[in-house]
Amino acid sequence: MQVLAYSIADHFSADSDARANADQFLRQTVAPEFKKYALTETAPYINNWVGGGA
């Protein structure tokens, strides 16, 4: 896993376009989808409230 992480870091440090594309993807797609999932799918979501199970 560490070798893979270093490989990805090397790729992004060498290619500013790839870094910009990854940044845009994370900000516009991954973060909003994660936020939506975390707030609506991880626990009961009723009347705009997230709560624990019974």
XYZ file of N, CA, C and O in Angstrom, residues 30-50:
84
model
N -16.624 13.836 -5.107
C -16.457 12.952 -3.954
C -16.974 13.585 -2.671
O -17.756 12.969 -1.942
N -16.543 14.795 -2.370
C -16.948 15.440 -1.112
C -18.461 15.640 -1.021
O -19.062 15.279 0.003
N -19.130 16.176 -2.052
C -20.587 16.331 -1.941
C -21.325 14.995 -1.800
O -22.281 14.893 -1.035
N -20.885 13.972 -2.532
C -21.556 12.675 -2.430
C -21.334 12.053 -1.056
O -22.241 11.453 -0.487
N -20.119 12.199 -0.514
C -19.859 11.679 0.821
C -20.704 12.409 1.863
O -21.272 11.789 2.759
N -20.788 13.717 1.733
C -21.576 14.502 2.682
C -23.044 14.068 2.636
O -23.670 13.861 3.676
N -23.576 13.911 1.441
C -24.968 13.483 1.303
C -25.170 12.107 1.921
O -26.121 11.880 2.672
N -24.263 11.193 1.631
C -24.373 9.847 2.189
C -24.279 9.875 3.710
O -25.075 9.252 4.403
N -23.302 10.600 4.234
C -23.087 10.646 5.679
C -24.285 11.233 6.409
O -24.599 10.816 7.522
N -24.945 12.186 5.795
C -26.056 12.861 6.468
C -27.416 12.218 6.241
O -28.361 12.511 6.966
N -27.542 11.346 5.234
C -28.866 10.787 4.945
C -28.926 9.272 4.948
O -30.018 8.712 5.050
N -27.798 8.587 4.848
C -27.835 7.135 4.697
C -27.232 6.364 5.869
O -27.437 5.166 5.975
N -26.498 7.019 6.748
C -25.809 6.282 7.811
C -26.665 6.057 9.043
O -26.329 5.241 9.890
N -27.738 6.784 9.163
C -28.651 6.655 10.299
C -30.040 7.047 9.814
O -30.180 7.648 8.753
N -31.061 6.731 10.589
C -32.413 7.141 10.174
C -32.489 8.656 9.945
O -31.978 9.436 10.736
N -33.080 9.041 8.843
C -33.201 10.451 8.446
C -34.686 10.766 8.337
O -35.351 10.346 7.398
N -35.201 11.471 9.340
C -36.637 11.754 9.387
C -36.844 13.234 9.667
O -36.275 13.779 10.608
N -37.637 13.888 8.831
C -37.943 15.320 9.001
C -36.684 16.179 9.107
O -36.579 17.045 9.967
N -35.726 15.911 8.236
C -34.462 16.644 8.188
C -33.608 16.473 9.439
O -32.760 17.289 9.741
N -33.829 15.398 10.187
C -33.034 15.085 11.365
C -32.369 13.719 11.159
O -32.983 12.798 10.660
N -31.109 13.623 11.573
C -30.409 12.351 11.540
C -30.330 11.858 12.977
O -29.900 12.584 13.869
